[in-house]
Short mmCIF file of C-alpha atoms and ligand atoms in Angstrom, two decimals:
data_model
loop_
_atom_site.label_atom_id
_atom_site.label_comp_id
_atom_site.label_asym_id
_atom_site.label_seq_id
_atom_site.Cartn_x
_atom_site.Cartn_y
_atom_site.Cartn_z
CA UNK R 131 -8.94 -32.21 13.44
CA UNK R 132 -10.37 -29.03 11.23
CA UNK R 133 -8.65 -27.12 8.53
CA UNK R 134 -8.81 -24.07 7.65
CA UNK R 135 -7.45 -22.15 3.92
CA UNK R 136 -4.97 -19.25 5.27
CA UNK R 137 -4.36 -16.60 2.03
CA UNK R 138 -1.80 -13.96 2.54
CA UNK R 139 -2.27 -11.20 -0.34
CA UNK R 140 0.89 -9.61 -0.97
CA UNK R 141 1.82 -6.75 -3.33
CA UNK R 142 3.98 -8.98 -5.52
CA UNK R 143 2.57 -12.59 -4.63
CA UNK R 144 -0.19 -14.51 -2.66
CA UNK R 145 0.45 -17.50 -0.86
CA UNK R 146 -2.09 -19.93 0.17
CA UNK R 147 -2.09 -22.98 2.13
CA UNK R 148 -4.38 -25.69 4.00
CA UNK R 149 -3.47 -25.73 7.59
CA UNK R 150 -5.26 -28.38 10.12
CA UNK R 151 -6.34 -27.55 13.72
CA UNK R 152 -3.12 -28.56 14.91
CA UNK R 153 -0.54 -25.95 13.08
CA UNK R 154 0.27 -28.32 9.99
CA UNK R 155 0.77 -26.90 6.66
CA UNK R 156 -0.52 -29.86 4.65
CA UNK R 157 -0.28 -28.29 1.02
CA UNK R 158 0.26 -24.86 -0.32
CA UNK R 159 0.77 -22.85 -3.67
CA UNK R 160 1.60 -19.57 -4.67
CA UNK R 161 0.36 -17.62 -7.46
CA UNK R 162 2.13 -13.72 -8.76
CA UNK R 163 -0.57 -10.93 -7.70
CA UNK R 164 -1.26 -10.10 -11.10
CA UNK R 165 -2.01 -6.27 -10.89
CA UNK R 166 -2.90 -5.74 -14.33
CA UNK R 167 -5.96 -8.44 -14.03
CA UNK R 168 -9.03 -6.66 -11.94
CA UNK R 169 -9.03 -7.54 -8.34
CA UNK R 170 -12.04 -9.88 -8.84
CA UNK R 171 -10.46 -12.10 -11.69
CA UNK R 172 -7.42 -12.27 -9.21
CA UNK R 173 -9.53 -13.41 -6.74
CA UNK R 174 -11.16 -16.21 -9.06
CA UNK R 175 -7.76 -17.74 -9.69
CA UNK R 176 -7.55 -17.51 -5.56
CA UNK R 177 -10.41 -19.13 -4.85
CA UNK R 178 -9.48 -21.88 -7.76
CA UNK R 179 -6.14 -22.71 -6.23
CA UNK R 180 -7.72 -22.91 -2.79
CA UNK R 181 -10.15 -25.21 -4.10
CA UNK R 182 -7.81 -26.96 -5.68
CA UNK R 183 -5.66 -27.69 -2.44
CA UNK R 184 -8.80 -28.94 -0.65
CA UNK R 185 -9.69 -31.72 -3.41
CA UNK R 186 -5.68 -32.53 -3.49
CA UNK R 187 -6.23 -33.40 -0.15
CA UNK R 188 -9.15 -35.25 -0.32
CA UNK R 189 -11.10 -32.68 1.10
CA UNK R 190 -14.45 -30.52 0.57
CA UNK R 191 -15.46 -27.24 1.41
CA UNK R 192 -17.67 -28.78 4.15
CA UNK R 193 -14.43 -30.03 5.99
CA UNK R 194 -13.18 -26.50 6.40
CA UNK R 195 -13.96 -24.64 9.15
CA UNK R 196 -13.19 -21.13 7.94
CA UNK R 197 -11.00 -19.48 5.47
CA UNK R 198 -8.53 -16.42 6.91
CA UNK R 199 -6.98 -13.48 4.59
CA UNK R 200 -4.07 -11.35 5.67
CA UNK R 201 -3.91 -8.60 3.51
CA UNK R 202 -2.07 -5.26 3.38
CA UNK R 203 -3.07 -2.27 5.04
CA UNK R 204 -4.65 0.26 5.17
CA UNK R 205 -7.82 -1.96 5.28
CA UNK R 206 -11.02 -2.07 7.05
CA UNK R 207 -11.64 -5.12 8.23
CA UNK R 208 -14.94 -3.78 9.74
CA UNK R 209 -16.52 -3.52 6.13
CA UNK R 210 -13.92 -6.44 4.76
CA UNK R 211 -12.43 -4.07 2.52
CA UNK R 212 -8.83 -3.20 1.35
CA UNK R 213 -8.20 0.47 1.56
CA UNK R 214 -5.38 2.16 0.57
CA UNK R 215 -2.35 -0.01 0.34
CA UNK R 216 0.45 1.61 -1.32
CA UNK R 217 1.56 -1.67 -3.86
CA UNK R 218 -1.65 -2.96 -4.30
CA UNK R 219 -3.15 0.43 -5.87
CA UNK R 220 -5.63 -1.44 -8.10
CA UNK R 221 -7.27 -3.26 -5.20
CA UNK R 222 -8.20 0.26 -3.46
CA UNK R 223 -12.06 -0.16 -1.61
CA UNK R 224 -12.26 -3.34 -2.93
CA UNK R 225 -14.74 -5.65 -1.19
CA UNK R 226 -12.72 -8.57 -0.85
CA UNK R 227 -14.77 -10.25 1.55
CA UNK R 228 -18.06 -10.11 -0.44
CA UNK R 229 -15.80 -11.03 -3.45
CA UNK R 230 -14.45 -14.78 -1.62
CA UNK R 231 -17.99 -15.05 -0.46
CA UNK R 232 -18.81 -15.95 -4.12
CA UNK R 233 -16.61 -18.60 -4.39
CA UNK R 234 -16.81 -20.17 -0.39
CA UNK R 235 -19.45 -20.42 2.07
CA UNK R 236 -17.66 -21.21 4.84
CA UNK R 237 -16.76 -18.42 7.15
CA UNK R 238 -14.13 -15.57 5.81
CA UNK R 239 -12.06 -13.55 8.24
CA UNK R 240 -10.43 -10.87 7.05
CA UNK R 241 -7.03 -9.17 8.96
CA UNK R 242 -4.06 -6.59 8.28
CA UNK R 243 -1.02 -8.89 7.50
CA UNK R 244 1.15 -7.97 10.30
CA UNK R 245 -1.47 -8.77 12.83
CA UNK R 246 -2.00 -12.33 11.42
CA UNK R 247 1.51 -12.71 11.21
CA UNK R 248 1.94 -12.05 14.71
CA UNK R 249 -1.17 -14.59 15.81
CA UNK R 250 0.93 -17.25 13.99
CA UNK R 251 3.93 -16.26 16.35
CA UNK R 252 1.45 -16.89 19.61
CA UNK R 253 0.14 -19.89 18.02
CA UNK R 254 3.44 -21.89 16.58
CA UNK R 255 6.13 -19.16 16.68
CA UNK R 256 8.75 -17.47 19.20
CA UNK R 257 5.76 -16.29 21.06
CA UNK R 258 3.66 -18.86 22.33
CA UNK R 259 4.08 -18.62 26.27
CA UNK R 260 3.53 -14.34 25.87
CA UNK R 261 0.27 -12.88 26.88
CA UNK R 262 1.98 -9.38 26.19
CA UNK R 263 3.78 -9.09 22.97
CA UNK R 264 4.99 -7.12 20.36
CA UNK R 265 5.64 -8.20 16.66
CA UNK R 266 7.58 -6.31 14.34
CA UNK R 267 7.99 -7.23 10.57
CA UNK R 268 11.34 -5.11 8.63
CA UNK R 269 10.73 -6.01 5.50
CA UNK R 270 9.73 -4.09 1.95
CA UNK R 271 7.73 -2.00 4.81
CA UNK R 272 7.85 -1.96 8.37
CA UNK R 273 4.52 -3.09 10.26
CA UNK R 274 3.25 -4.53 13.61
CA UNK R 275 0.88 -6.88 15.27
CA UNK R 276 -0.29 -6.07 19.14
CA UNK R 277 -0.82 -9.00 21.48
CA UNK R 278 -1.90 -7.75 24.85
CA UNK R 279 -3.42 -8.88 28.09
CA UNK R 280 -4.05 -12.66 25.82
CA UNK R 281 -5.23 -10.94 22.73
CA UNK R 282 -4.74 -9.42 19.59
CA UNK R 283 -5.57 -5.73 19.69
CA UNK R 284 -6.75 -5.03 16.29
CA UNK R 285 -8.10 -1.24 16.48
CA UNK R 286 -11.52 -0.96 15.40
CA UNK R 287 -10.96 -1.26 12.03
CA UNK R 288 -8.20 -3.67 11.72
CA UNK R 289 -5.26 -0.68 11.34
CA UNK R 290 -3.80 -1.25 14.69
CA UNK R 291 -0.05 -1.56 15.10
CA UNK R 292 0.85 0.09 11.34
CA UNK R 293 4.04 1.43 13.29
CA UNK R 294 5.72 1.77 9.82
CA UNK R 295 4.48 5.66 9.99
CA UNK R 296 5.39 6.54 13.26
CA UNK R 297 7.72 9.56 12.94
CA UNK R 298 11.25 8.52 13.77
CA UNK R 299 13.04 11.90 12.63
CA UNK R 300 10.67 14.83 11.98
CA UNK R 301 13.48 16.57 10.01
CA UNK R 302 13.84 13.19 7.72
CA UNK R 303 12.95 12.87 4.20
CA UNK R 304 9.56 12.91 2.92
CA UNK R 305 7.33 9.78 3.32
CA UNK R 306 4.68 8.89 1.21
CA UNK R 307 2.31 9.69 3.75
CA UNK R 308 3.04 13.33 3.36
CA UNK R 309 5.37 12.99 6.90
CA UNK R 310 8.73 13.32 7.68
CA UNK R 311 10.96 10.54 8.86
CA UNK R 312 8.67 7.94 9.53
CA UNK R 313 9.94 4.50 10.42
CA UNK R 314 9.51 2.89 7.33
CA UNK R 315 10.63 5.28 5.06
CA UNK R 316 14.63 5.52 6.86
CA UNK R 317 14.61 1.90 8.48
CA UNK R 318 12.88 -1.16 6.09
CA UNK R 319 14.90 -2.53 3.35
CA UNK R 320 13.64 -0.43 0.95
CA UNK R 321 14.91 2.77 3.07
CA UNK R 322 18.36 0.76 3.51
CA UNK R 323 18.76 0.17 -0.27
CA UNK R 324 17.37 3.56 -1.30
CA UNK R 325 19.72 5.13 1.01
CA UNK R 326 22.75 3.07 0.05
CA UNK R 327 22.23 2.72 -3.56
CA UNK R 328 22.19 6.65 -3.41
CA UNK R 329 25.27 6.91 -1.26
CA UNK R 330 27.67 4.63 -3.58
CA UNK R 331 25.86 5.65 -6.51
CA UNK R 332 25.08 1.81 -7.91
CA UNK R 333 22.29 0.10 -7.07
CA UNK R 334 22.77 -2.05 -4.11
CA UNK R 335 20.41 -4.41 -2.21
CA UNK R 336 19.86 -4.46 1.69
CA UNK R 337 21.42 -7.87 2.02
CA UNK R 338 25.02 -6.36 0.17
CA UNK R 339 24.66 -3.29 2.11
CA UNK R 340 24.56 -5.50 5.55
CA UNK R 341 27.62 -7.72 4.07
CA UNK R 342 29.62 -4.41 3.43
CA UNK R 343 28.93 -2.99 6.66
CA UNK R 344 30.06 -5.83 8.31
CA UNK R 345 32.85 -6.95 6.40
CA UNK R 346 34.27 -3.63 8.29
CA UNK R 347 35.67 -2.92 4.87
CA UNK R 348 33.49 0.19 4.37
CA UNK R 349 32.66 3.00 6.62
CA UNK R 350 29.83 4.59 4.55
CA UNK R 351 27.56 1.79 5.04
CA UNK R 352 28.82 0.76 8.71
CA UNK R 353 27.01 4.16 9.62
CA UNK R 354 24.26 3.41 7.78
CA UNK R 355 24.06 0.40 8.87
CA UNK R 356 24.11 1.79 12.87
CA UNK R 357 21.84 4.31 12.33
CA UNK R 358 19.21 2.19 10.98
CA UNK R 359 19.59 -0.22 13.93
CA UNK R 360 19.61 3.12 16.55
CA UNK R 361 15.91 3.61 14.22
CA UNK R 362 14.97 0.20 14.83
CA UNK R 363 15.91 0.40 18.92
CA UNK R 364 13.66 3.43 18.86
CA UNK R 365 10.86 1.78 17.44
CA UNK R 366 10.97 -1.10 19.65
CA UNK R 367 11.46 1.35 22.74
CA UNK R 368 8.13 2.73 21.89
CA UNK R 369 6.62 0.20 21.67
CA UNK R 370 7.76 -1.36 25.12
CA UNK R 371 7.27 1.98 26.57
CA UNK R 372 3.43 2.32 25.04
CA UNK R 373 2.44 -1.01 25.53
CA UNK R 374 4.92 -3.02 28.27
CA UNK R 375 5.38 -6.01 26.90
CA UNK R 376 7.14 -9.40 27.85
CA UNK R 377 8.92 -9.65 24.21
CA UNK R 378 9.19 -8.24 21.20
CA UNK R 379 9.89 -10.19 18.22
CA UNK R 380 11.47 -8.99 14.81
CA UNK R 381 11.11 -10.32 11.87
CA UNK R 382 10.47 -9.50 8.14
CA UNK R 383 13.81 -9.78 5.62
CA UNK R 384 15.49 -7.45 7.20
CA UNK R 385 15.77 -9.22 10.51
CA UNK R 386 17.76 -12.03 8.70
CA UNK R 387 20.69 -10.30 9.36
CA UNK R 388 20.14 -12.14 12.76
CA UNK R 389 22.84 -11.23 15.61
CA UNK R 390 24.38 -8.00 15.28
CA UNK R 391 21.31 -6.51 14.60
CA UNK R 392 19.02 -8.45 17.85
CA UNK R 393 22.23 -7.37 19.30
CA UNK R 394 21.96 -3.14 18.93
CA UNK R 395 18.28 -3.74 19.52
CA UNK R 396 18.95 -5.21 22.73
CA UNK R 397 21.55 -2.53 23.44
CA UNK R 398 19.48 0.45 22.35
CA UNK R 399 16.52 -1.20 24.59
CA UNK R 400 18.52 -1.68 27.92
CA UNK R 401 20.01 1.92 27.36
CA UNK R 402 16.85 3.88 27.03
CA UNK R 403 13.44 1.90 27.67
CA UNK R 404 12.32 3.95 30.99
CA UNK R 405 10.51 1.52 32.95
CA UNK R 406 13.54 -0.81 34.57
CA UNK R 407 11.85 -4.15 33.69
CA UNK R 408 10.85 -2.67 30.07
CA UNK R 409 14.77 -2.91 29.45
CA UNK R 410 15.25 -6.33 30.15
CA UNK R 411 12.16 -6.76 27.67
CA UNK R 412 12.92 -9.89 25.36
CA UNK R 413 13.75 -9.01 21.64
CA UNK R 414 14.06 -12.24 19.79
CA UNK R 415 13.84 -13.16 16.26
CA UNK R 416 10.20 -14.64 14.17
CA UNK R 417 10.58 -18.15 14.51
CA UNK R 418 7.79 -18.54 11.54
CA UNK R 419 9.65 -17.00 8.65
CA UNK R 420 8.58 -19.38 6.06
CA UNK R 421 4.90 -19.34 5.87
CA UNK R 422 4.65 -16.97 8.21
CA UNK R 423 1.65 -15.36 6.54
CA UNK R 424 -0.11 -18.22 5.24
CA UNK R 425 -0.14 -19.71 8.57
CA UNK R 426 -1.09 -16.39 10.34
CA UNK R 427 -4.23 -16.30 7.95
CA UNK R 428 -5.26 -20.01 9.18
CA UNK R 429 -4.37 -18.65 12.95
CA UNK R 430 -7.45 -16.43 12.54
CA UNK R 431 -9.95 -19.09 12.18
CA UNK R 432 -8.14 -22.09 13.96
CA UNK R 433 -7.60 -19.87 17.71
CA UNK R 434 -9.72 -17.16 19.19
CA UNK R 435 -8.63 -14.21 18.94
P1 ADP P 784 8.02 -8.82 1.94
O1 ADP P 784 8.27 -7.39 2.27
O2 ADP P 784 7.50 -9.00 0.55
O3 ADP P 784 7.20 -9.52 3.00
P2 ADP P 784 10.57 -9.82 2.97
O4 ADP P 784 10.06 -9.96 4.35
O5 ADP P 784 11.44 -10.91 2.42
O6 ADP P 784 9.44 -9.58 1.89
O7 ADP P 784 11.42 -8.47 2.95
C1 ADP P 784 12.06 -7.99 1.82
C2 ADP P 784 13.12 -6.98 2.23
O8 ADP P 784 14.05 -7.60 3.12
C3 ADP P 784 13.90 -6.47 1.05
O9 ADP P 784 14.16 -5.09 1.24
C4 ADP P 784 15.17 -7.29 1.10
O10 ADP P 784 16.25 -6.59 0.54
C5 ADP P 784 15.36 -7.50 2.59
N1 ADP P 784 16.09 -8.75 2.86
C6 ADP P 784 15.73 -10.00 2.49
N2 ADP P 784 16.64 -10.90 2.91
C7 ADP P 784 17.58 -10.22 3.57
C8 ADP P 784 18.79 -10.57 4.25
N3 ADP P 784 19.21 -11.84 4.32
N4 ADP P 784 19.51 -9.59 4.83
C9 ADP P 784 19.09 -8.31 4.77
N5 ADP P 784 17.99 -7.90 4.13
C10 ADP P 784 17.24 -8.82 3.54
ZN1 ZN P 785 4.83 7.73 6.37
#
């Protein structure tokens, strides 16, 4: 048995665990990603809770064979630097490879979250017999991980799969990429909150919006609701049309709405993928939700990628 530290660096928290050879989560802790402290003190209380997991286990750095970091994109993994991320603004070019390096020896792999999340879906998750696979996070943001032909395809720089700016409707609103209609902006939670809050003029979360729509109760947000899954079946139909896989698998917050919407997916898919077998692709939910990133961190150094 090896371990390995998986860190997931989010815009609002970090989670970190110790995960063994075998897929087991043996401890983990979470600390807020405290944006008004520089990325390098932030990064010291990291590197202290990681340390602090391996001696609650009885362990020393020696025992661990790597330590993996998931981190938002834009990123370049090729220099081990964050880039551009849109909520983690103070973190821009940081070195956050060379930063760890200070604090570990062992080996530091660094990968855009998505893309570790979906390695943790081939390794424990709803993916594990798929040698072709897409995964597809709808949550604050809307992101993907490749797996094709038995590997992760991770672009040369790690930026592969950031599907959230594909253009869905060219005559949508204004991204923050300076593009119209891309798929995150009219189709993650934040789009389906913006857009509802706006609509009903109260502020209203993506989980009430669902419940309204469904309840059948309130036609405003049934359309909404459609058209955001019609945005989501488009996604997914470029994908299966780009890359031909065997499944696709959703997951993120969003995708906790669970049947009806696996169920337009589906619908959307086997209505307008154009390759024959591409619409009988497989769309099925993330089976790691918990952990998810934590675990896909570890993935990078416990499989081979
Ligand atoms: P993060 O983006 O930080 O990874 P999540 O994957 O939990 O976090 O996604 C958060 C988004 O998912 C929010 O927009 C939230 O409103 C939405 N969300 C969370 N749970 C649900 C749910 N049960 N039904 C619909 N939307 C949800
Ligand atoms: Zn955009």
């Amino acid at each position: 048995m090896t371990y390995a530290i998986g860190i997931d660096i989010g815009g609002t928290k970090t989670a970190l665990g110790l995960v063994s050879s075998g897929g087991q989560v043996l401890s983990k802790t979470s600390l807020t990603t405290d944006l008004s402290l520089t990325p390098s003190d932030m990064v010291y209380k990291i590197a202290a809770a990681a340390k602090q997991l391996l001696s609650g286990s009885g362990l020393q750095e020696s025992d661990l064979q790597g330590i993996g970091i998931g981190a938002p994109g834009p990123l370049n993994t090729k220099l081990g630097q964050i880039a551009e991320p849109p909520n983690l603004r103070s973190w821009w070019n940081f070195p956050v490879v060379e930063a760890f390096k200070r604090h570990f020896q062992a080996p530091i792999v660094l990968e855009n979250d998505a893309t570790a999340a979906a390695l943790a879906e081939k390794w424990l998750g709803a993916a594990k017999a798929a040698d072709h696979f897409v995964y597809i996070t709808i949550s604050t943001g809307i992101g993907a991980g490749i797996y094709s032909h038995g590997r992760l395809i991770t672009g040369a720089t790690g930026n592969a799969g950031d599907i959230g700016h594909m253009v869905i409707d060219a005559g949508g609103p204004l991204c923050g990429c300076g593009q119209r209609g891309c798929f995150e902006y009219i189709a993650s939670g934040t789009a389906i909150a913006r857009e509802a809050s706006s609509l009903l003029g109260r502020p209203v979360t993506s989980k009430e919006v669902f419940e309204l729509a469904l309840s059948g109760q309130d036609a405003a947000m049934e359309s909404l609701v459609n058209r955001v899954f019609n945005y989501i079946g488009i996604g997914c139909v470029t994908m299966i049309n780009t890359l031909d896989p065997e499944m696709v698998v959703i997951g993120g917050g969003v995708s906790q709405v669970g049947a009806p919407l696996f169920d337009a997916v589906r619908s959307y898919v086997k209505r307008h993928a154009l390759n024959p077998s591409g619409r009988d692709t497989l769309i099925v939910p993330a089976a790691l939700q918990q952990d998810a990133g934590l675990i896909g961190a570890a993935a990078l150094i416990h499989t081979h990628y």
